mmCIF file with all atom_site columns, C-alpha atoms in Angstrom:
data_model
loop_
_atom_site.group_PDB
_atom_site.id
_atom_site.type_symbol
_atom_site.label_atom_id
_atom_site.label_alt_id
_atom_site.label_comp_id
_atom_site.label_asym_id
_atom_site.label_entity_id
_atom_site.label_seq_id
_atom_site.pdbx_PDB_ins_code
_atom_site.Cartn_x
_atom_site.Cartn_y
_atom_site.Cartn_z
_atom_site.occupancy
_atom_site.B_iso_or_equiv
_atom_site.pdbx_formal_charge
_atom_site.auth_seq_id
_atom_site.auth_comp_id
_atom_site.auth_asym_id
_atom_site.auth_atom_id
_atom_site.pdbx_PDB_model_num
ATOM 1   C CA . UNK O 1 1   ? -3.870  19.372  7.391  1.00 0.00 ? 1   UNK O CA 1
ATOM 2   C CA . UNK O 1 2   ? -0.463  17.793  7.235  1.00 0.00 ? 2   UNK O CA 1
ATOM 3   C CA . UNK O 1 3   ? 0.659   14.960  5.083  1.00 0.00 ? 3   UNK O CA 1
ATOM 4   C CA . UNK O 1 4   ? 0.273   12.526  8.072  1.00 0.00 ? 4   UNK O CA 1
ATOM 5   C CA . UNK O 1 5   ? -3.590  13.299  8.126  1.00 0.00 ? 5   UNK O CA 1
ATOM 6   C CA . UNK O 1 6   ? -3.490  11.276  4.802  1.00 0.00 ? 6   UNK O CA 1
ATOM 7   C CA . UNK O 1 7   ? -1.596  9.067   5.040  1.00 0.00 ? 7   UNK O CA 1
ATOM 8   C CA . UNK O 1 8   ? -1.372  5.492   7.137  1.00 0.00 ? 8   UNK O CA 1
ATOM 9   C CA . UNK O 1 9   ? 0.380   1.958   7.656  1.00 0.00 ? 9   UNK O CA 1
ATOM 10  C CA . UNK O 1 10  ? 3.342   0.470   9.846  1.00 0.00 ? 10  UNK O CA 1
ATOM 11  C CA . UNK O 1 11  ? 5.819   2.696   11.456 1.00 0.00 ? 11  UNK O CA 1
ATOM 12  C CA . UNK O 1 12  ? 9.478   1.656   11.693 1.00 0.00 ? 12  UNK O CA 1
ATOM 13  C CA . UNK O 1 13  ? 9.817   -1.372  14.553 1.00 0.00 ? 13  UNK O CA 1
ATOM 14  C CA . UNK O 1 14  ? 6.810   -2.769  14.250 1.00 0.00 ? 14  UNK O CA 1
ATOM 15  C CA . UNK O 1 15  ? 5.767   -5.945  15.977 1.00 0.00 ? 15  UNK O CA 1
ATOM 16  C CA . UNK O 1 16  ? 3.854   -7.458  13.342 1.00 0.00 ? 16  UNK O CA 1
ATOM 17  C CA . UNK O 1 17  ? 5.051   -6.890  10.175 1.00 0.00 ? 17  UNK O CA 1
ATOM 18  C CA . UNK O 1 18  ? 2.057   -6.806  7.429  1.00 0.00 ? 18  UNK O CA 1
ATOM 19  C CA . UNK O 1 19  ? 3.218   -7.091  3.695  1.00 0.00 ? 19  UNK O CA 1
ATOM 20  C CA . UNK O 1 20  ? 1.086   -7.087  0.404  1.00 0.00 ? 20  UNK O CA 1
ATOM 21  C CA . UNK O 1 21  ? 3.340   -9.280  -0.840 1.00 0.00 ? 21  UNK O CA 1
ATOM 22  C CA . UNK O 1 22  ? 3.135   -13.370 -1.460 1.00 0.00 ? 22  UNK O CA 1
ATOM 23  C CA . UNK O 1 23  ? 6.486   -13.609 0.945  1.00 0.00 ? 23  UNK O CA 1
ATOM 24  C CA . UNK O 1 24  ? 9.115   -11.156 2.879  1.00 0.00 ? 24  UNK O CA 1
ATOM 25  C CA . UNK O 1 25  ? 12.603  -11.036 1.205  1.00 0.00 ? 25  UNK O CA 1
ATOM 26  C CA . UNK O 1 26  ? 15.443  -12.614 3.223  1.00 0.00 ? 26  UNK O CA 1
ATOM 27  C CA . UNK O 1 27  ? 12.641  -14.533 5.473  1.00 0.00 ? 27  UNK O CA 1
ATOM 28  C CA . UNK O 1 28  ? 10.691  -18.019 4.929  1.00 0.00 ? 28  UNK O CA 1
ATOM 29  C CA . UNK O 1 29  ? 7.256   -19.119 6.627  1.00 0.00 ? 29  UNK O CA 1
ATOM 30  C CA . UNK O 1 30  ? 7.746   -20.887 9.405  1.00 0.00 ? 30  UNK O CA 1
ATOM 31  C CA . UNK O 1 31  ? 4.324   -21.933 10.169 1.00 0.00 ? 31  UNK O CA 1
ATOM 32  C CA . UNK O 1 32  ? 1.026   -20.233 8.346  1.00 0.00 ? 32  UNK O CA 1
ATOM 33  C CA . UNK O 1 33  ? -1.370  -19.766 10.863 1.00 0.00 ? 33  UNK O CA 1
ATOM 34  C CA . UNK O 1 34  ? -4.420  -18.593 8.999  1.00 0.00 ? 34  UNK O CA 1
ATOM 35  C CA . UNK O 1 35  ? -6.585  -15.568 7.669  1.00 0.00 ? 35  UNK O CA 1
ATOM 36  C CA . UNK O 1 36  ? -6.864  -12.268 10.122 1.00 0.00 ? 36  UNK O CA 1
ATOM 37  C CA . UNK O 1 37  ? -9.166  -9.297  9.727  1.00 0.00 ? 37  UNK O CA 1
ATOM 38  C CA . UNK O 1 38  ? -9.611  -6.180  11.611 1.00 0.00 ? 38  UNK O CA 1
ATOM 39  C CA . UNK O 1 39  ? -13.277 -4.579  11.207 1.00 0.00 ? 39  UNK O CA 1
ATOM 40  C CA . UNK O 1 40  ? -14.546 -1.080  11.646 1.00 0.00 ? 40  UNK O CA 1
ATOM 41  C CA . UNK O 1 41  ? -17.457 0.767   10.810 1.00 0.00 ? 41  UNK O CA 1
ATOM 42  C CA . UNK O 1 42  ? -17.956 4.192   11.082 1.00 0.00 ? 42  UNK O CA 1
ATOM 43  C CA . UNK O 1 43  ? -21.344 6.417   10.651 1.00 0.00 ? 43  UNK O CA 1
ATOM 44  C CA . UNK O 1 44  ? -21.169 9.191   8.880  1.00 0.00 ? 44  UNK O CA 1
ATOM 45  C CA . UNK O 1 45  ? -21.139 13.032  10.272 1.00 0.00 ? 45  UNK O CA 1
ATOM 46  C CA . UNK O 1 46  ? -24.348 14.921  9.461  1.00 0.00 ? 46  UNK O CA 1
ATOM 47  C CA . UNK O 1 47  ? -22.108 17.779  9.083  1.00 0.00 ? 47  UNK O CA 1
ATOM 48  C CA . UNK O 1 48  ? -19.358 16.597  6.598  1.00 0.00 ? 48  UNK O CA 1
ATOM 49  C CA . UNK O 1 49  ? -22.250 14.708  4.794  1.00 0.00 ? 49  UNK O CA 1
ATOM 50  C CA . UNK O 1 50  ? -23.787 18.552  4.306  1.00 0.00 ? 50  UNK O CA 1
ATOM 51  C CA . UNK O 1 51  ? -20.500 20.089  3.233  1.00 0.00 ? 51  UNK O CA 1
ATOM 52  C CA . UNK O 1 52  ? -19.126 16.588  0.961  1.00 0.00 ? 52  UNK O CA 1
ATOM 53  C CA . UNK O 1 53  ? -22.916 17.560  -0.877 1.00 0.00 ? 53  UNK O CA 1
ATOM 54  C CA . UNK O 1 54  ? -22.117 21.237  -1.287 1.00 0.00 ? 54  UNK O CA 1
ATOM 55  C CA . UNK O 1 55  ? -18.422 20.803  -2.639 1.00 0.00 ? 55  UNK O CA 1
ATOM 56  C CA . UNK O 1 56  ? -19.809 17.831  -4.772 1.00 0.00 ? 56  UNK O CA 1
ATOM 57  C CA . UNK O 1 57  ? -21.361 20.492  -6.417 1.00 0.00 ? 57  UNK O CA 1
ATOM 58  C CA . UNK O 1 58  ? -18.177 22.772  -7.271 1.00 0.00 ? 58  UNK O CA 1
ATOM 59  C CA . UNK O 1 59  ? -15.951 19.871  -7.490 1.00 0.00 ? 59  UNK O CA 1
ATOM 60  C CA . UNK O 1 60  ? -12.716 19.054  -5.138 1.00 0.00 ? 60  UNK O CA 1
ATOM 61  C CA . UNK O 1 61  ? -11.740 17.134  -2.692 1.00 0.00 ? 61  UNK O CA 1
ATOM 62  C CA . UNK O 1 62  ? -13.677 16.417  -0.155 1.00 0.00 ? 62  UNK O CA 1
ATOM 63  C CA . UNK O 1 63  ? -10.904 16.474  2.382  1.00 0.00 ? 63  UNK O CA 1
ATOM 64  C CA . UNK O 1 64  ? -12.744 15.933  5.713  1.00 0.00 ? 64  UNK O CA 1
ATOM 65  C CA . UNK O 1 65  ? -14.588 12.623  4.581  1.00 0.00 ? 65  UNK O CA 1
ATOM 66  C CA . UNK O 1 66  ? -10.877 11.367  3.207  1.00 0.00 ? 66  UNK O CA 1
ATOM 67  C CA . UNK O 1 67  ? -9.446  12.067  6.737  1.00 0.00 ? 67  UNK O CA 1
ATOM 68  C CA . UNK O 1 68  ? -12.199 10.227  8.214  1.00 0.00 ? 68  UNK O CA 1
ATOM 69  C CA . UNK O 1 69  ? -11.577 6.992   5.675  1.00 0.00 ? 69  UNK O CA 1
ATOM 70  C CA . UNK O 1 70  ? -7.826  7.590   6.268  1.00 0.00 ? 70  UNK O CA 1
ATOM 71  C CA . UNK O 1 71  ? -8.474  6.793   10.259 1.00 0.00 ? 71  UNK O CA 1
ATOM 72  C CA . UNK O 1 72  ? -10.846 4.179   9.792  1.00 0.00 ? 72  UNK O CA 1
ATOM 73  C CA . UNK O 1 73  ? -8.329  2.206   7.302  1.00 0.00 ? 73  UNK O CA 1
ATOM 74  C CA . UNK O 1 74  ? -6.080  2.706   10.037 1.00 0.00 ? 74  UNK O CA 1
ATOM 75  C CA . UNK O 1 75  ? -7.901  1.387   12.991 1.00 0.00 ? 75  UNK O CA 1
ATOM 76  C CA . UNK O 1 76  ? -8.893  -1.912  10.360 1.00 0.00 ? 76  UNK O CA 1
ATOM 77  C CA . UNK O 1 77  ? -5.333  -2.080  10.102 1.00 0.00 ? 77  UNK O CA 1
ATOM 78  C CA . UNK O 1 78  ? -4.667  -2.145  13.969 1.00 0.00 ? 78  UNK O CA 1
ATOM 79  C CA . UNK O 1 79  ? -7.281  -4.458  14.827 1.00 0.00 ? 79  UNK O CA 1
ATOM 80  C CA . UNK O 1 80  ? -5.717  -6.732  12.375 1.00 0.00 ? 80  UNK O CA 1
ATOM 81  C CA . UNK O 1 81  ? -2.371  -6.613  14.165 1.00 0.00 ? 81  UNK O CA 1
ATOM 82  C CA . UNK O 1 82  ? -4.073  -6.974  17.367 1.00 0.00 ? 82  UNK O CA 1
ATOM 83  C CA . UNK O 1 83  ? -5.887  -10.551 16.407 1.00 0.00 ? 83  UNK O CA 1
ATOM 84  C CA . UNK O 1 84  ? -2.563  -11.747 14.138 1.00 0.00 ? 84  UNK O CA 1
ATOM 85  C CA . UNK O 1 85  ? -0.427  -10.708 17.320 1.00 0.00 ? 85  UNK O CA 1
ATOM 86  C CA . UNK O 1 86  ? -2.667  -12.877 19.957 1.00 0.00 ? 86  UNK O CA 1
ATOM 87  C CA . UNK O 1 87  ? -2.241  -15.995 17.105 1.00 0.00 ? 87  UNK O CA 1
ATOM 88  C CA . UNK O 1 88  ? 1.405   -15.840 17.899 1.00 0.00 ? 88  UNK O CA 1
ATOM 89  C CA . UNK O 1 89  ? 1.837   -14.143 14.046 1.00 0.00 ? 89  UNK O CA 1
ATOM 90  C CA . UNK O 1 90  ? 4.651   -11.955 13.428 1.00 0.00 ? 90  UNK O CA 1
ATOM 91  C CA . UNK O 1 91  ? 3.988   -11.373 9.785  1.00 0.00 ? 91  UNK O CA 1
ATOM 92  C CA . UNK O 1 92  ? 0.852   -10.524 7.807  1.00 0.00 ? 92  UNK O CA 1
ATOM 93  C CA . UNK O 1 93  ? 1.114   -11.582 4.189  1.00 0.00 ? 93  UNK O CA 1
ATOM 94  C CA . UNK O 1 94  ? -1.240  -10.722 1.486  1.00 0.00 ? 94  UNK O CA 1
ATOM 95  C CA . UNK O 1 95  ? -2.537  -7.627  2.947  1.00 0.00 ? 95  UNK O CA 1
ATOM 96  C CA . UNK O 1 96  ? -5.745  -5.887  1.499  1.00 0.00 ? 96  UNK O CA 1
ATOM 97  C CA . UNK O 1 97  ? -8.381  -3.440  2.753  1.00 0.00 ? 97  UNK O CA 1
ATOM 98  C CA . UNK O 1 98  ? -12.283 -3.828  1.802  1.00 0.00 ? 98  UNK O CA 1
ATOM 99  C CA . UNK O 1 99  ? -14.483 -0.978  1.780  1.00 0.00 ? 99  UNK O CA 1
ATOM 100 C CA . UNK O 1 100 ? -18.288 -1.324  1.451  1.00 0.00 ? 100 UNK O CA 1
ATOM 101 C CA . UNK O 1 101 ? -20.919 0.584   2.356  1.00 0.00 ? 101 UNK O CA 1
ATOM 102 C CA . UNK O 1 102 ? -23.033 -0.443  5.786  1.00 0.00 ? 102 UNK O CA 1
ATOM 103 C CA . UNK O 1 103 ? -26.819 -0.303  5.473  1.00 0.00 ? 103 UNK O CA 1
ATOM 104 C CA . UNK O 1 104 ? -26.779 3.478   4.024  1.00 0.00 ? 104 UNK O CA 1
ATOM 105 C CA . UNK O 1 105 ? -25.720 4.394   7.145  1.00 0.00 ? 105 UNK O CA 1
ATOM 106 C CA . UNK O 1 106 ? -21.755 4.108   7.673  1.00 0.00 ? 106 UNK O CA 1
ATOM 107 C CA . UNK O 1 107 ? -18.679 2.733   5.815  1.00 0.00 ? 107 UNK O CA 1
ATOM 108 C CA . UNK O 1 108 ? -17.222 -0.934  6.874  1.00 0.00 ? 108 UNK O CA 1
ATOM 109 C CA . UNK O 1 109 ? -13.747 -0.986  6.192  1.00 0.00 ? 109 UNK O CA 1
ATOM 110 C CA . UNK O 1 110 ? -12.139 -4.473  6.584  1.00 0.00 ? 110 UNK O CA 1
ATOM 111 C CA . UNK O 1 111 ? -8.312  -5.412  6.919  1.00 0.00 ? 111 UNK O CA 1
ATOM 112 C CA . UNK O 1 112 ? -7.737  -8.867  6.036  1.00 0.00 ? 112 UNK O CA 1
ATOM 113 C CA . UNK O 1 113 ? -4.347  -10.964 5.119  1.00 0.00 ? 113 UNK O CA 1
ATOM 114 C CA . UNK O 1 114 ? -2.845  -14.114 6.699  1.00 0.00 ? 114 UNK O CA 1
ATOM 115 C CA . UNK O 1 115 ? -1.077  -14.488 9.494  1.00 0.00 ? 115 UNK O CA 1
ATOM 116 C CA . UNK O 1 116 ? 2.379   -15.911 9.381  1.00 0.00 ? 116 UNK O CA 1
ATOM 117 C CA . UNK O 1 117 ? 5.048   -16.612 11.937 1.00 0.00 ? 117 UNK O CA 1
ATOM 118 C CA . UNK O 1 118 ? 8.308   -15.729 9.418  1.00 0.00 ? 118 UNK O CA 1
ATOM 119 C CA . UNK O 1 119 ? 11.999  -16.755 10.565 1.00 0.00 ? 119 UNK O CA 1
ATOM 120 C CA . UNK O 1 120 ? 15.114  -15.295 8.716  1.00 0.00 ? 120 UNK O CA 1
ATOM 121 C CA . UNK O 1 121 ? 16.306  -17.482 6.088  1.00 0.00 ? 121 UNK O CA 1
ATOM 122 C CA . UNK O 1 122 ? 19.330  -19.126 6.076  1.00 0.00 ? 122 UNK O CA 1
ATOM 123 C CA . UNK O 1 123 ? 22.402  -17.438 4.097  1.00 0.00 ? 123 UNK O CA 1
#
């Protein structure tokens, strides 16, 4: 697996651009339109569960289980952009993930920030 398999977030050009940040250098808030999430939950494999248990045992990582939390953080993330793009939001400040566990069945990953519309600022 390549280093894209692990990794995630915004590619160049994005429409929404989602920051952890308090504010985007060289922009202001225009308007602050309120808090966004994207939600996901995702069951767990009866297979990787089986071989996460067996390397557990001779320690490692257990690379299929953080490919599967890699895409789930990343479908959080795009259901975020989806809701802060339909509130007219180009900006996302204050971006965080939340990972919990779902009923012993699944992991819930939620993306969560607040949606912004940002405007250049004046030189």
């Amino acid at each position: 697996m390549g280093i894209d398999d692990y990794g995630g977030g915004q590619g160049a050009g994005a429409d929404v651009l989602v920051v952890t940040t308090n504010d985007v250098p060289g922009f202001r808030v225009e308007r602050v339109l309120g808090e966004v999430f994207g939600l996901t939950v995702r069951s767990r494999h009866l297979g990787s569960q089986i071989g996460a248990g067996l390397k557990s045992m001779i320690g490692g990582e257990l690379k299929g289980l953080t490919k599967t939390l890699v895409e789930t953080r990343n479908q959080a993330m795009e259901r975020l952009v989806e809701q802060a793009k339909a509130r007219g939001a180009n900006g996302v400040l204050m971006f965080r993930f939340d990972v919990s566990e779902a009923a012993d069945v699944g992991t819930e990953v939620c993306a969560y920030g607040t949606a912004v519309v940002l405007t250049p600022a004046s030189s």
